[in-house]
């Protein structure tokens, strides 16, 4: 959309947008590309100054994807230029920007535009979305592409504000802070920390890693993509598509172990124990790094260099959670004080305990964040009863611990288009899922998750809400979710109002 058209729209002088998209991570990007292709009137607002979502924000040293990028990319925008099997963050962010340029969607992207409120207007049957600068946009449908991994979670540590050194979260990396010769502490041993530690260990004077729970880590086997392979992918795109399909099938086969063959998980666990034994000779360190819960309960991590980094003489693993901070460092659960100059919180994101990052008011003045305060629920992870024409990208129970989230995002994107087409065909202004359908759908999901390795594997993870329910993961093969999202069935939805 051109700037002049946007101004008119903000003044309410033109027709409604078909879709307003919030956020420019992979969800927003995919939606914008597909809406553009379909010739819809769409617009995207992004609070930051550039696009990329999690791949713009997570620029910590060592940041890279842990799904091979032939698969972790948009299916209709293949990239023969990937330099590695698991490319670094900057390459993925650059790819996303290239997609935006090639797809011709730049004019529809509005940066530095923070949404503070979205309100379903029951008279006009449209969403009125207010930005921080006071302007308002009107759209027939609203898509939240605000992401599950976008709001950093600072650790619950008493007196953290007392720490006089430099403190920052892994997703807000301070590249201006020189780590050379410094006493650096990293809290956490999740996917972020195990990439950060090998990348910064050599620069730090000392590096202390605070581990509360060890992770199951398997070899990443990263490698460069040769110039010949890149040329082959350019010449014969079907070869890259074939590689993508095979990678998808290989990753998807893990679900068979999670769902139907616990003995396969046991077998994998045995293999990983051998890997730890080969990489970590010190028996005390090995014991500390060996998880005591089932593999798969937390996200399985990939690394070729984490254990090697822990062997460096300036690196120390403290097998204790951090409970308090002082002016000069932190105190761990065993009462030990650790003096630090820099403290990195690689402590993850607010996933299960937060809904939308702004007010979303649906039908009858109902607030999405209040409805979701007892745990987010949606139908097909995408639509919510009481919230007409609202699409939640990577919504409740769409997460995948074993495959590419972009596969799910593309399935949701197609569903958005199907839903908009269904409204047009039926001459209906809006739809929302039937409350009883949504309730049954979620009851079934929670039943299937109850005995799963993610819920009952003996760990606590960000997949689980305070009440023990799992509102994050899709408990089945990803192609099954895609199939459910492949059509719009009016039997599951209410129609609201007629188009003029
Ligand atoms: O965060 P996490 P993350 N003292 O929540 C620990 C994606 N991702 O940013 O396990 C000591 O996994 C906490 O300990 P515990 C991916 O989906 C992808 O690493 O709760 N430790 C845990 O070890 C991933 O799953 C990629 O006992 C404390 C850590 O902090 C998700 O993002 C890369 C503590 C948090 O781990 C989140 O990963 C990066 C304390 N007081 C991220 N408080 C790739 O694609 C918390 N912890 C490669």
Coordinates of N, CA and C and ligand atoms in Angstrom, one line a residue, residues 54-55 58 60 62-67 72 92 149 153-157 169-171 186-195 210-215 220 293 298-302 318 320-324 332 345-349 351 400-401 460-463, ligand 1:
X54 N 12.1 -12.9 15.5 CA 13.1 -13.5 16.4 C 14.4 -13.5 15.7
X55 N 14.5 -13.5 14.4 CA 15.8 -13.6 13.6 C 16.4 -12.2 13.5
X58 N 17.4 -11.9 17.9 CA 18.4 -12.8 18.5 C 19.7 -12.9 17.7
X60 N 22.7 -12.8 19.2 CA 23.8 -13.1 20.1 C 24.9 -13.9 19.4
X62 N 27.0 -16.6 17.9 CA 26.7 -18.0 17.7 C 25.3 -18.3 17.3
X63 N 24.4 -17.3 17.2 CA 23.0 -17.6 16.9 C 22.9 -18.2 15.5
X64 N 22.2 -19.3 15.5 CA 22.0 -20.0 14.2 C 20.8 -20.9 14.3
X65 N 20.3 -21.3 13.2 CA 19.1 -22.2 13.2 C 19.4 -23.6 13.7
X66 N 18.4 -24.3 14.2 CA 18.7 -25.7 14.5 C 17.8 -26.6 13.7
X67 N 17.2 -26.1 12.6 CA 16.5 -26.9 11.6 C 17.2 -26.6 10.3
X72 N 13.9 -24.9 6.8 CA 13.6 -23.7 7.5 C 13.6 -22.5 6.6
X92 N 19.9 -15.7 7.8 CA 18.4 -15.9 7.8 C 17.7 -14.6 7.8
X149 N 8.1 -16.5 20.9 CA 9.4 -16.3 21.4 C 9.9 -14.9 21.2
X153 N 12.3 -13.4 28.8 CA 12.0 -13.7 30.3 C 13.2 -13.5 31.1
X154 N 13.2 -12.5 32.0 CA 14.3 -12.3 32.9 C 14.2 -13.3 34.0
X155 N 15.3 -13.8 34.5 CA 15.1 -14.8 35.6 C 14.6 -14.2 36.9
X156 N 13.9 -15.1 37.7 CA 13.4 -14.7 39.0 C 14.5 -14.7 40.0
X157 N 15.3 -13.7 40.1 CA 16.4 -13.7 41.0 C 16.3 -12.5 41.9
X169 N 19.8 -9.7 28.5 CA 19.2 -10.9 28.1 C 19.8 -11.4 26.8
X170 N 19.8 -12.7 26.5 CA 20.4 -13.2 25.3 C 19.8 -12.6 24.0
X171 N 18.5 -12.3 24.1 CA 17.7 -11.8 23.0 C 17.9 -10.3 22.8
X186 N 26.9 -16.8 32.5 CA 25.7 -17.0 31.6 C 24.8 -17.9 32.4
X187 N 23.5 -17.4 32.5 CA 22.5 -18.2 33.2 C 21.7 -19.0 32.2
X188 N 21.6 -20.3 32.4 CA 20.8 -21.1 31.6 C 21.6 -22.1 30.7
X189 N 20.9 -23.2 30.3 CA 21.5 -24.2 29.4 C 20.5 -24.6 28.4
X190 N 19.8 -23.6 27.9 CA 18.8 -23.9 26.8 C 19.5 -23.7 25.4
X191 N 18.6 -23.7 24.4 CA 19.1 -23.6 23.0 C 20.0 -22.3 22.8
X192 N 19.6 -21.2 23.5 CA 20.4 -20.0 23.3 C 21.8 -20.1 24.0
X193 N 21.8 -20.6 25.2 CA 23.1 -20.6 26.0 C 24.1 -21.5 25.4
X194 N 23.6 -22.7 24.8 CA 24.6 -23.6 24.3 C 25.2 -23.2 23.0
X195 N 24.6 -22.1 22.4 CA 25.2 -21.5 21.2 C 26.1 -20.4 21.6
X210 N 25.9 -21.1 34.6 CA 25.0 -21.6 35.7 C 23.9 -22.5 35.1
X211 N 24.0 -23.7 35.5 CA 23.1 -24.7 35.0 C 22.1 -25.2 36.1
X212 N 20.8 -25.1 35.8 CA 19.8 -25.6 36.8 C 19.4 -27.0 36.4
X213 N 19.3 -27.2 35.1 CA 18.8 -28.5 34.5 C 19.6 -28.7 33.3
X214 N 20.4 -29.9 33.2 CA 21.1 -30.2 31.9 C 20.1 -30.5 30.8
X215 N 20.6 -30.3 29.6 CA 19.7 -30.6 28.4 C 20.3 -31.8 27.7
X220 N 25.2 -31.7 16.1 CA 24.5 -30.9 15.1 C 25.0 -31.3 13.7
X293 N 15.9 -36.8 33.2 CA 14.5 -36.9 32.7 C 14.6 -37.5 31.3
X298 N 12.2 -31.9 27.3 CA 12.5 -30.5 26.9 C 12.9 -30.6 25.5
X299 N 13.0 -29.5 24.8 CA 13.5 -29.5 23.4 C 14.9 -30.1 23.3
X300 N 15.0 -31.0 22.4 CA 16.4 -31.7 22.2 C 17.3 -30.7 21.5
X301 N 18.4 -30.5 22.1 CA 19.3 -29.4 21.5 C 20.4 -30.0 20.6
X302 N 20.9 -29.2 19.7 CA 21.9 -29.6 18.8 C 23.2 -28.8 19.0
X318 N 28.8 -24.4 36.8 CA 28.3 -24.4 38.1 C 26.9 -25.1 38.1
X320 N 24.2 -25.3 39.6 CA 23.3 -24.8 40.6 C 22.5 -23.7 39.9
X321 N 21.3 -23.5 40.3 CA 20.5 -22.3 39.9 C 21.0 -21.1 40.6
X322 N 20.8 -20.0 39.9 CA 21.1 -18.7 40.5 C 19.9 -18.2 41.3
X323 N 20.1 -17.8 42.6 CA 18.9 -17.5 43.4 C 18.9 -16.0 43.8
X324 N 20.1 -15.4 43.9 CA 20.2 -14.0 44.4 C 21.3 -13.3 43.7
X332 N 24.4 -18.7 44.2 CA 23.7 -19.9 43.7 C 23.0 -20.6 44.9
X345 N 21.6 -13.3 30.8 CA 20.4 -14.1 31.1 C 20.0 -14.8 29.8
X346 N 20.4 -16.1 29.7 CA 19.9 -16.9 28.5 C 18.7 -17.7 29.0
X347 N 17.7 -16.9 29.5 CA 16.7 -17.6 30.3 C 15.3 -17.7 29.6
X348 N 15.4 -17.5 28.3 CA 14.2 -17.9 27.5 C 13.2 -16.7 27.4
X349 N 11.9 -17.1 27.1 CA 10.9 -16.2 26.7 C 9.6 -16.4 27.5
X351 N 6.4 -17.4 27.3 CA 5.6 -18.1 26.3 C 4.2 -18.5 26.8
X400 N 6.1 -26.9 17.5 CA 6.6 -28.2 17.1 C 8.0 -28.3 17.7
X401 N 8.2 -29.4 18.5 CA 9.6 -29.6 19.1 C 10.4 -30.4 18.1
X460 N 10.5 -30.0 34.0 CA 9.7 -28.8 33.9 C 10.2 -28.0 32.7
X461 N 9.3 -27.5 31.9 CA 9.8 -26.8 30.7 C 8.8 -25.7 30.4
X462 N 9.3 -24.8 29.4 CA 8.4 -23.7 29.1 C 7.2 -24.2 28.2
X463 N 7.1 -25.5 27.9 CA 6.0 -26.0 27.2 C 4.8 -26.0 28.2
Ligands
LIG1 O1 15.5 -20.5 26.7 P1 15.0 -21.8 27.5 P2 16.3 -20.4 25.3 N1 19.2 -20.2 37.4 O2 13.7 -21.4 28.1 C1 17.5 -21.5 32.9 C2 14.1 -21.3 20.6 N2 15.5 -21.1 20.2 O3 16.4 -19.0 24.9 O4 15.7 -25.7 32.6 C3 19.8 -21.0 36.5 O5 15.0 -23.0 26.7 C4 16.6 -22.6 32.6 O6 16.8 -23.7 33.6 P3 15.6 -24.8 33.8 C5 13.8 -22.7 20.9 O7 12.5 -23.1 20.6 C6 15.9 -21.7 19.1 O8 17.6 -21.1 25.4 O9 14.3 -24.0 33.8 N3 19.2 -21.3 35.4 C7 17.0 -23.0 31.2 O10 18.1 -23.8 31.1 C8 14.1 -22.8 22.4 O11 13.5 -23.9 23.0 C9 17.2 -21.6 18.7 O12 15.9 -25.4 35.1 C10 18.0 -20.6 35.1 C11 17.3 -21.6 30.6 O13 17.4 -20.7 31.7 C12 13.5 -21.5 22.8 O14 13.9 -20.6 21.8 C13 18.1 -20.9 19.5 C14 17.4 -19.7 36.0 C15 16.2 -21.1 29.7 O15 16.1 -21.9 28.6 C16 14.0 -20.9 24.2 O16 15.4 -21.2 24.3 C17 17.7 -20.3 20.6 C18 18.1 -19.5 37.2 N4 17.6 -18.7 38.1 C19 16.4 -20.4 21.0 N5 16.3 -19.3 35.4 C20 17.7 -22.2 17.4 O17 17.0 -22.4 16.5 C21 16.2 -19.8 34.2 N6 17.2 -20.7 34.0 C22 19.0 -22.7 17.4

